mmCIF file with all atom_site columns, C-alpha atoms in Angstrom:
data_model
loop_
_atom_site.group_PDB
_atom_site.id
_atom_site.type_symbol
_atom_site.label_atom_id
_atom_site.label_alt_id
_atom_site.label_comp_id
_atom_site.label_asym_id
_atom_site.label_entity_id
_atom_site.label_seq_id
_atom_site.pdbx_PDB_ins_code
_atom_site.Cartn_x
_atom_site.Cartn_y
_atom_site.Cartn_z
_atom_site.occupancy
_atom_site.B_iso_or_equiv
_atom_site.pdbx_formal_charge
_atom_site.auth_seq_id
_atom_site.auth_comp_id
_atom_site.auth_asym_id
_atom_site.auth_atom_id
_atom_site.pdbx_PDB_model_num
ATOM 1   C CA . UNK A 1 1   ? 45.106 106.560 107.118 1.00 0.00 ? 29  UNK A CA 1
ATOM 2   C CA . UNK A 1 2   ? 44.558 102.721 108.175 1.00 0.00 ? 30  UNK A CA 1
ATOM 3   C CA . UNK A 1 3   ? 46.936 99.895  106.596 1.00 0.00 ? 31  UNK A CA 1
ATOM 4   C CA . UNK A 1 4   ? 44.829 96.142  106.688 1.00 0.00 ? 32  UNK A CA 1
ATOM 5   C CA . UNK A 1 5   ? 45.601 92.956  105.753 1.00 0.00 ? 33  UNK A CA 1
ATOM 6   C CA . UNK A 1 6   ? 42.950 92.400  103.537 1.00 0.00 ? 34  UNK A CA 1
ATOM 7   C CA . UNK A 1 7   ? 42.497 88.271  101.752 1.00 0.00 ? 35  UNK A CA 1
ATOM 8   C CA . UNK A 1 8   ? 46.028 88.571  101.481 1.00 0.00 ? 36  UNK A CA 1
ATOM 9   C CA . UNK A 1 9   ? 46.937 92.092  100.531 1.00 0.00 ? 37  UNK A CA 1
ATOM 10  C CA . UNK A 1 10  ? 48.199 94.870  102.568 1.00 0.00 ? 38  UNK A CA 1
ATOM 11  C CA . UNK A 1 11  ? 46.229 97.966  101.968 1.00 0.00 ? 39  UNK A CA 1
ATOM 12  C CA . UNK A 1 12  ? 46.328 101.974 102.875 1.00 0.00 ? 40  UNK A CA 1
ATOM 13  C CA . UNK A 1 13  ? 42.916 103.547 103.024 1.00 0.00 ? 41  UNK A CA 1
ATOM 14  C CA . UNK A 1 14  ? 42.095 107.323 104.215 1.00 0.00 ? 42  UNK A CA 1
ATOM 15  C CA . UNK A 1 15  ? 39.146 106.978 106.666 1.00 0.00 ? 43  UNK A CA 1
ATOM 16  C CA . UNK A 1 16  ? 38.338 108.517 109.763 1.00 0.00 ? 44  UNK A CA 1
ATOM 17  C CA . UNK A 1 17  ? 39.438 106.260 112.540 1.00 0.00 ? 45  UNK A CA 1
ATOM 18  C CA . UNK A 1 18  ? 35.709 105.727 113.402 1.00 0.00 ? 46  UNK A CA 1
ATOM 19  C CA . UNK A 1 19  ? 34.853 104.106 109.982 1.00 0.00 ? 47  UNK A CA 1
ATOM 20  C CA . UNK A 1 20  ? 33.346 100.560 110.913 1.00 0.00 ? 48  UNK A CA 1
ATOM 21  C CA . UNK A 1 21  ? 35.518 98.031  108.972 1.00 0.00 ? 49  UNK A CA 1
ATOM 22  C CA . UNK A 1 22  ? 32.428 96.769  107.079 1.00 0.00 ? 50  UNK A CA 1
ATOM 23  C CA . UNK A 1 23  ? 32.114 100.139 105.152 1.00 0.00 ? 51  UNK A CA 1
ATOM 24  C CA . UNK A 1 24  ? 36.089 100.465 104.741 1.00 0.00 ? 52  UNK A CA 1
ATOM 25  C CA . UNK A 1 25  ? 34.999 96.880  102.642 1.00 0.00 ? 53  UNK A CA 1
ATOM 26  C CA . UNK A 1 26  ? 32.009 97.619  101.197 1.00 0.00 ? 54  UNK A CA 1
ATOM 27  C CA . UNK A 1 27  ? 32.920 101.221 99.971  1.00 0.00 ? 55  UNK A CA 1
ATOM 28  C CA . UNK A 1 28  ? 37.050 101.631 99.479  1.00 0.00 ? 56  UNK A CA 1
ATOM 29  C CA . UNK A 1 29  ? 38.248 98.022  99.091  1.00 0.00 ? 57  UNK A CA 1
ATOM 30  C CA . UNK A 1 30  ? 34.215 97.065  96.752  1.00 0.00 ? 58  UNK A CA 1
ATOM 31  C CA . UNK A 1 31  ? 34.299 93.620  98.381  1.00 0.00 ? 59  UNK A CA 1
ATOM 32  C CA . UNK A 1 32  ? 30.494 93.703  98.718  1.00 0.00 ? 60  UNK A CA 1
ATOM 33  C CA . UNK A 1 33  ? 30.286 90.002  99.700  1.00 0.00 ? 61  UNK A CA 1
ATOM 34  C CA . UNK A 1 34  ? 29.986 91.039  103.319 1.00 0.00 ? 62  UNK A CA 1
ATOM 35  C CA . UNK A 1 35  ? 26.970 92.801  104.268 1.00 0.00 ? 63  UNK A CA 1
ATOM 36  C CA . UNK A 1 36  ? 25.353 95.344  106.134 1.00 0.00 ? 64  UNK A CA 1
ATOM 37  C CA . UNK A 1 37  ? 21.958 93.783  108.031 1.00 0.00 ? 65  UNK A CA 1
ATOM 38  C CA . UNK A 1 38  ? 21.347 95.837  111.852 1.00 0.00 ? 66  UNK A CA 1
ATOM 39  C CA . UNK A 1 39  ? 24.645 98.550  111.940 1.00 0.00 ? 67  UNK A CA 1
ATOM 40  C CA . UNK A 1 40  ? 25.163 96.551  115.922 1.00 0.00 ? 68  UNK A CA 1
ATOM 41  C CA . UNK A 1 41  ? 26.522 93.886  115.635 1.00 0.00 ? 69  UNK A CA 1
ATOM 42  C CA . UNK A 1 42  ? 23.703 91.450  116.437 1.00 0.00 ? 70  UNK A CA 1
ATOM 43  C CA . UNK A 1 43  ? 22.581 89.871  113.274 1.00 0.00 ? 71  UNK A CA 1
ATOM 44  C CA . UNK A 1 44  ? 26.158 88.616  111.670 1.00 0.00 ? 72  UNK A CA 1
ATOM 45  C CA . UNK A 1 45  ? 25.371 89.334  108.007 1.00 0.00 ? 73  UNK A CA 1
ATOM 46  C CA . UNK A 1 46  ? 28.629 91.432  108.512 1.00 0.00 ? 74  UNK A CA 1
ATOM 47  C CA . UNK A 1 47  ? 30.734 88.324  109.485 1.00 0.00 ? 75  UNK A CA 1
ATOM 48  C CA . UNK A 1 48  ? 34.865 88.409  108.227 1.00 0.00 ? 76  UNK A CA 1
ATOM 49  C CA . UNK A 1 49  ? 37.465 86.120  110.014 1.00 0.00 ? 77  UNK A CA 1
ATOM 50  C CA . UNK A 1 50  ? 39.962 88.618  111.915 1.00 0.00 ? 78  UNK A CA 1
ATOM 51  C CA . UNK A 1 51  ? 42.958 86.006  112.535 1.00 0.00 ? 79  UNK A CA 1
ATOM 52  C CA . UNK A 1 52  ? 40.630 83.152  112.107 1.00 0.00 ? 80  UNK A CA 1
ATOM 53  C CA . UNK A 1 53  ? 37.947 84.387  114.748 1.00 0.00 ? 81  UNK A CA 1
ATOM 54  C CA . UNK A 1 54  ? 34.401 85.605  113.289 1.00 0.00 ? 82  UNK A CA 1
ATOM 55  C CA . UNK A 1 55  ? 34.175 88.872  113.702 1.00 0.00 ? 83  UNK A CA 1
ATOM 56  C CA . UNK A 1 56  ? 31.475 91.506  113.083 1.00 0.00 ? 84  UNK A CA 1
ATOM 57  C CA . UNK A 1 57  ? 32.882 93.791  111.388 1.00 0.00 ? 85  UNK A CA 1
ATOM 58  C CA . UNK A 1 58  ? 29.836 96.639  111.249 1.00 0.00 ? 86  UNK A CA 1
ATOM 59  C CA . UNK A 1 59  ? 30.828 97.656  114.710 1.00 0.00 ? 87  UNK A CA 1
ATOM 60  C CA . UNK A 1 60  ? 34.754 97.566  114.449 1.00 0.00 ? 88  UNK A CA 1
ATOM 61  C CA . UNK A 1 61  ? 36.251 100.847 113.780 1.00 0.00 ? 89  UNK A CA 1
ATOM 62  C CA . UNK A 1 62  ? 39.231 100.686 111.172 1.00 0.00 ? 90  UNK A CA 1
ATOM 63  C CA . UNK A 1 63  ? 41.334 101.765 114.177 1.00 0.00 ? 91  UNK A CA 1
ATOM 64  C CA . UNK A 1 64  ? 41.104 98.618  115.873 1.00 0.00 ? 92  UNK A CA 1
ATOM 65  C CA . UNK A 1 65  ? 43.217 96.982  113.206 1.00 0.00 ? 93  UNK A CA 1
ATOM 66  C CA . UNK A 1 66  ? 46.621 97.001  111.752 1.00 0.00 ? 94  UNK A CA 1
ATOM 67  C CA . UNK A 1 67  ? 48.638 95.372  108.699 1.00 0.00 ? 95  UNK A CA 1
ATOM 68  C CA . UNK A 1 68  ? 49.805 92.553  111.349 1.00 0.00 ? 96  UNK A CA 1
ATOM 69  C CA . UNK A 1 69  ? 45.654 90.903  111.717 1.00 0.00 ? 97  UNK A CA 1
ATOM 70  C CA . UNK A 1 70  ? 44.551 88.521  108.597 1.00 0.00 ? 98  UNK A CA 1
ATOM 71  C CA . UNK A 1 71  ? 40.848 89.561  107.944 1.00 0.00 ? 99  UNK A CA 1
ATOM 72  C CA . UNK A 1 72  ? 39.353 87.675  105.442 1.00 0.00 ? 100 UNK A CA 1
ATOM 73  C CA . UNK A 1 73  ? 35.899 88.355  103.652 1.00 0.00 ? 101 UNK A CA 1
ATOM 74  C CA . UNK A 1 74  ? 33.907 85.965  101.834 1.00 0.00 ? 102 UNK A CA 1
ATOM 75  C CA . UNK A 1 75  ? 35.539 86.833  98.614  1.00 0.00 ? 103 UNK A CA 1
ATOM 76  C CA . UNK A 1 76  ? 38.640 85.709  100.309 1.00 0.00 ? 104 UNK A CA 1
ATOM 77  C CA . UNK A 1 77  ? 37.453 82.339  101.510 1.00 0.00 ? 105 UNK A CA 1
ATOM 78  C CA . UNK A 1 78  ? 38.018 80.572  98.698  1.00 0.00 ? 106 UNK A CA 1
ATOM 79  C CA . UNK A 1 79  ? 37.875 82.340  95.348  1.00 0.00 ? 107 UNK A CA 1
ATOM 80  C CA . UNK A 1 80  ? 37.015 79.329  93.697  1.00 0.00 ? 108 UNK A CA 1
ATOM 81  C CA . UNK A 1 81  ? 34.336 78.557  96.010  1.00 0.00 ? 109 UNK A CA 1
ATOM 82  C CA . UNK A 1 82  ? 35.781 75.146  96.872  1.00 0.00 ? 110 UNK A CA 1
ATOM 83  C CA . UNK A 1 83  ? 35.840 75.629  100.626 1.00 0.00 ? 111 UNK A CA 1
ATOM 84  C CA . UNK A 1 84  ? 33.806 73.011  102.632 1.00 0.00 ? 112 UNK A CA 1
ATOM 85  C CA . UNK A 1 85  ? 30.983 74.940  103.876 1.00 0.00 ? 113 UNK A CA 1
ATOM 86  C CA . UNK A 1 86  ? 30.587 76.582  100.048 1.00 0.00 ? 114 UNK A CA 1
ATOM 87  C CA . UNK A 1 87  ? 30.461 72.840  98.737  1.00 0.00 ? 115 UNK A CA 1
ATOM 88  C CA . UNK A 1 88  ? 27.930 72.119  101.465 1.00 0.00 ? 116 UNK A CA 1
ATOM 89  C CA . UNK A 1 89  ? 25.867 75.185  100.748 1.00 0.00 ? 117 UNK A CA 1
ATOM 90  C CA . UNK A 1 90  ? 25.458 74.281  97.284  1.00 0.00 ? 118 UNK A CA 1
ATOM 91  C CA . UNK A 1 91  ? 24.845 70.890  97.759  1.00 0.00 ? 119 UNK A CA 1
ATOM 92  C CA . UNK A 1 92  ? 22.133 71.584  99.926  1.00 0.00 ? 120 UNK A CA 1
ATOM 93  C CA . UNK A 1 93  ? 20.823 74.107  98.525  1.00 0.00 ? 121 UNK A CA 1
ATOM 94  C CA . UNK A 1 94  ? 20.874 76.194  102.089 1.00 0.00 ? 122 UNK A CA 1
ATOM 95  C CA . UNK A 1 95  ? 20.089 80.063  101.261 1.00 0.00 ? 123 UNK A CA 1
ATOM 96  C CA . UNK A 1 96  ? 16.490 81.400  100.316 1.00 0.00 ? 124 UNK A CA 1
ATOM 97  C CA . UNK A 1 97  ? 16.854 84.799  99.890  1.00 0.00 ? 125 UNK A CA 1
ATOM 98  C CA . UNK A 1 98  ? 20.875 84.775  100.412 1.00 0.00 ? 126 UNK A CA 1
ATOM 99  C CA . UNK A 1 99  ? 21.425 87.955  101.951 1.00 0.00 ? 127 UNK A CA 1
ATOM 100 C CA . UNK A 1 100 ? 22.643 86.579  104.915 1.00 0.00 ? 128 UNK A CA 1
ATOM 101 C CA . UNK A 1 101 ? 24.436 83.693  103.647 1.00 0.00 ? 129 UNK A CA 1
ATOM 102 C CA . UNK A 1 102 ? 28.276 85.210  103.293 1.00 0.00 ? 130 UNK A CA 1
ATOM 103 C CA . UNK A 1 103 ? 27.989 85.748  107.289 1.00 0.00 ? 131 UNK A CA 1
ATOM 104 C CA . UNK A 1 104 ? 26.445 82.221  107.559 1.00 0.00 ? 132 UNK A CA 1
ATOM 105 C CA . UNK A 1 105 ? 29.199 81.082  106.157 1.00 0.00 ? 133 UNK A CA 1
ATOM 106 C CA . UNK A 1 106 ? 31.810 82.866  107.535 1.00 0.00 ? 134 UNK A CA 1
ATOM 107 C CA . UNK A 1 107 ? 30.908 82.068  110.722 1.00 0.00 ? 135 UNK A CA 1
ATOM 108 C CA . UNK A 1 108 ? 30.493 78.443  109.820 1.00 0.00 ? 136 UNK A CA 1
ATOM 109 C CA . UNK A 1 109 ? 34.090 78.331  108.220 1.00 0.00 ? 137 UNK A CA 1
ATOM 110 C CA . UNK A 1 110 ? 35.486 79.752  111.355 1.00 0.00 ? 138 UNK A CA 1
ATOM 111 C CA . UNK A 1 111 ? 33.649 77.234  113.599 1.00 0.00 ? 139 UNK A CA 1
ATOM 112 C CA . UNK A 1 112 ? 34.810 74.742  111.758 1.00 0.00 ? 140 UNK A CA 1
ATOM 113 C CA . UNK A 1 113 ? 38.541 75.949  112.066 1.00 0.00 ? 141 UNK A CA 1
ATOM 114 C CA . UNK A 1 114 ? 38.649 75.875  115.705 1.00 0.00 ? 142 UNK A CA 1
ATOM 115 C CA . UNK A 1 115 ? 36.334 72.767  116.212 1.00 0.00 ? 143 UNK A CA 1
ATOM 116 C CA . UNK A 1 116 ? 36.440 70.520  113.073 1.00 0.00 ? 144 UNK A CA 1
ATOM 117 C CA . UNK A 1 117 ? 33.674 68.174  114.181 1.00 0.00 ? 145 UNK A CA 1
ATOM 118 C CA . UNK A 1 118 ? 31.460 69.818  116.314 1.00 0.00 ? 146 UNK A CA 1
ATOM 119 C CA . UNK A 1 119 ? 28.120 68.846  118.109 1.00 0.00 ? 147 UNK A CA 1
ATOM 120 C CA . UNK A 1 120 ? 24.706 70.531  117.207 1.00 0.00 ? 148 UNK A CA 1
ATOM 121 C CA . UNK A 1 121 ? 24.623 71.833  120.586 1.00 0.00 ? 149 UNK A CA 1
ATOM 122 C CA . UNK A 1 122 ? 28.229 73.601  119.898 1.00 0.00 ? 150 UNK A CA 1
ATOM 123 C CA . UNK A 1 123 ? 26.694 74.715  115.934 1.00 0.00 ? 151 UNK A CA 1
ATOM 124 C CA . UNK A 1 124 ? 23.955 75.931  117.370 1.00 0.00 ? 152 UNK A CA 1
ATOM 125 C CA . UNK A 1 125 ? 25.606 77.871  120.705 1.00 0.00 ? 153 UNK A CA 1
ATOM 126 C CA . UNK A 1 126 ? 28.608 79.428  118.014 1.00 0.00 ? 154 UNK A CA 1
ATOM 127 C CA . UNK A 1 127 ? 26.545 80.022  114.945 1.00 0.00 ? 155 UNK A CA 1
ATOM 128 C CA . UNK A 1 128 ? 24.395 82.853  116.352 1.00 0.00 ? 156 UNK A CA 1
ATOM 129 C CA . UNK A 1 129 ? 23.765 84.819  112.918 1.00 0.00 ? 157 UNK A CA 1
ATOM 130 C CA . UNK A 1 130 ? 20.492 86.013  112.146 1.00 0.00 ? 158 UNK A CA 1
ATOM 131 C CA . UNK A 1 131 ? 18.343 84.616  108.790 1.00 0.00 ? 159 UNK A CA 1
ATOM 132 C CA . UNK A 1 132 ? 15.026 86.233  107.855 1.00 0.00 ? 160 UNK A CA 1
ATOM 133 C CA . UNK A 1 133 ? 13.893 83.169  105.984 1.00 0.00 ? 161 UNK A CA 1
ATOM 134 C CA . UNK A 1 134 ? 14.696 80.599  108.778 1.00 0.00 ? 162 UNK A CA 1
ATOM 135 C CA . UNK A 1 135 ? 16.803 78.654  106.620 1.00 0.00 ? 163 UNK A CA 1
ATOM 136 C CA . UNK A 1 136 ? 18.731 77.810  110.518 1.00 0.00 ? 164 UNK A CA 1
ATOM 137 C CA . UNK A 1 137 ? 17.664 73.517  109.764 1.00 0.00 ? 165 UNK A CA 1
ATOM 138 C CA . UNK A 1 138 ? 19.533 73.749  106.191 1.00 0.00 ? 166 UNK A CA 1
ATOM 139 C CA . UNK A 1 139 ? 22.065 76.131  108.032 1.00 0.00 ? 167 UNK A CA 1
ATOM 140 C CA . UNK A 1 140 ? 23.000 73.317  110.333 1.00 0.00 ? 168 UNK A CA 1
ATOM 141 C CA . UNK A 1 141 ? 22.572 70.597  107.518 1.00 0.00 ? 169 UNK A CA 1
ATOM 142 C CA . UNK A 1 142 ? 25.341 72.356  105.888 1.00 0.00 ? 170 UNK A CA 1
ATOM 143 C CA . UNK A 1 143 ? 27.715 72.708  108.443 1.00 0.00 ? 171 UNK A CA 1
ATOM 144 C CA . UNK A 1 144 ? 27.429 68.888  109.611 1.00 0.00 ? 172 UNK A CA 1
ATOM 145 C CA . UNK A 1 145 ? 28.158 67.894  106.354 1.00 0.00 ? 173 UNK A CA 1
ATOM 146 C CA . UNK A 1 146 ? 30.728 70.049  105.720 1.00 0.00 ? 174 UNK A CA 1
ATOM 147 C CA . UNK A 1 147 ? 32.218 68.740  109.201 1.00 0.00 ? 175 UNK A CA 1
ATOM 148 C CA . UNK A 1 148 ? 31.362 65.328  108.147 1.00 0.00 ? 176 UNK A CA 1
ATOM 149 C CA . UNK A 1 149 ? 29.070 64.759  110.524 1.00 0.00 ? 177 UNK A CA 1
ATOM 150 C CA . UNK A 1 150 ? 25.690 65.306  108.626 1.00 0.00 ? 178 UNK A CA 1
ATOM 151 C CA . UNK A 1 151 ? 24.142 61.810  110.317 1.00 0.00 ? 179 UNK A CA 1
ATOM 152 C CA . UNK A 1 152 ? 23.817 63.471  113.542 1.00 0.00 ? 180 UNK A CA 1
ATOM 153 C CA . UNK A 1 153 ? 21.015 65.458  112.420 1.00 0.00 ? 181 UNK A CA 1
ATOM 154 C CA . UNK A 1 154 ? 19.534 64.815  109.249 1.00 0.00 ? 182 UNK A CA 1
#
């Protein structure tokens, strides 16, 4: 049995204590939003906000969370899709194929949070997610704008 803080909600699922977080989302809690891309943490189409930090949650076991951490999915962002970075998505028209886009963003949002107007250098060094369809130029167009900064680079 795990308890999580969930977008808001404190929640008791029965999992083994091995269960990465991402299924525990995916298959008991259906908030399909986050993704499953490499199972090892390296390509971020997994990305939820644990206490405001991006986290990959295909490689977290349940166990290594309790009712106390906020982790927050995509569907959990903003239901409305009124957050910054969504705005700046759809303004820009960023994802291709989309599959990786709720880590994108997730890890965007939580950049953002900790550094509201950051450099390229600091976009590119934080936002290491992986995209299949090199969208990474509209990637970075979105987060500047949605920092305000969308001058620097384009």
């Amino acid at each position: 049995m795990a308890k999580l803080n969930v977008n808001g909600r404190v929640i008791e699922v029965q999992v083994e204590d091995d269960t990465p977080l991402l299924w525990v989302l995916r298959e008991q809690l259906e908030l399909t939003g986050t993704k499953y891309g490499c199972g090892i943490a390296q390509c971020g189409a997994c990305t939820v906000h644990v206490d405001g930090v991006a986290t990959r949650s295909c490689a977290m076991p349940v166990s290594a969370f309790d009712e106390n951490q906020k982790i927050v999915t995509i569907e959990g962002l903003s239901p409305d899709s009124s957050h910054p970075v969504q705005q700046a998505w759809l303004a820009l028209d960023v994802p291709q194929c989309g599959f990786c886009q709720s880590g994108m963003i997730m890890a965007a949002a939580a950049l953002l949070a900790a550094t509201p107007r950051p450099t390229e250098q600091q976009i590119r060094d934080e936002v290491t997610n992986i995209c299949r369809c090199g969208t990474y130029n509209r990637v970075l167009a979105g987060i500047q704008r949605a920092a305000g900064t969308a001058g620097a680079a384009g």
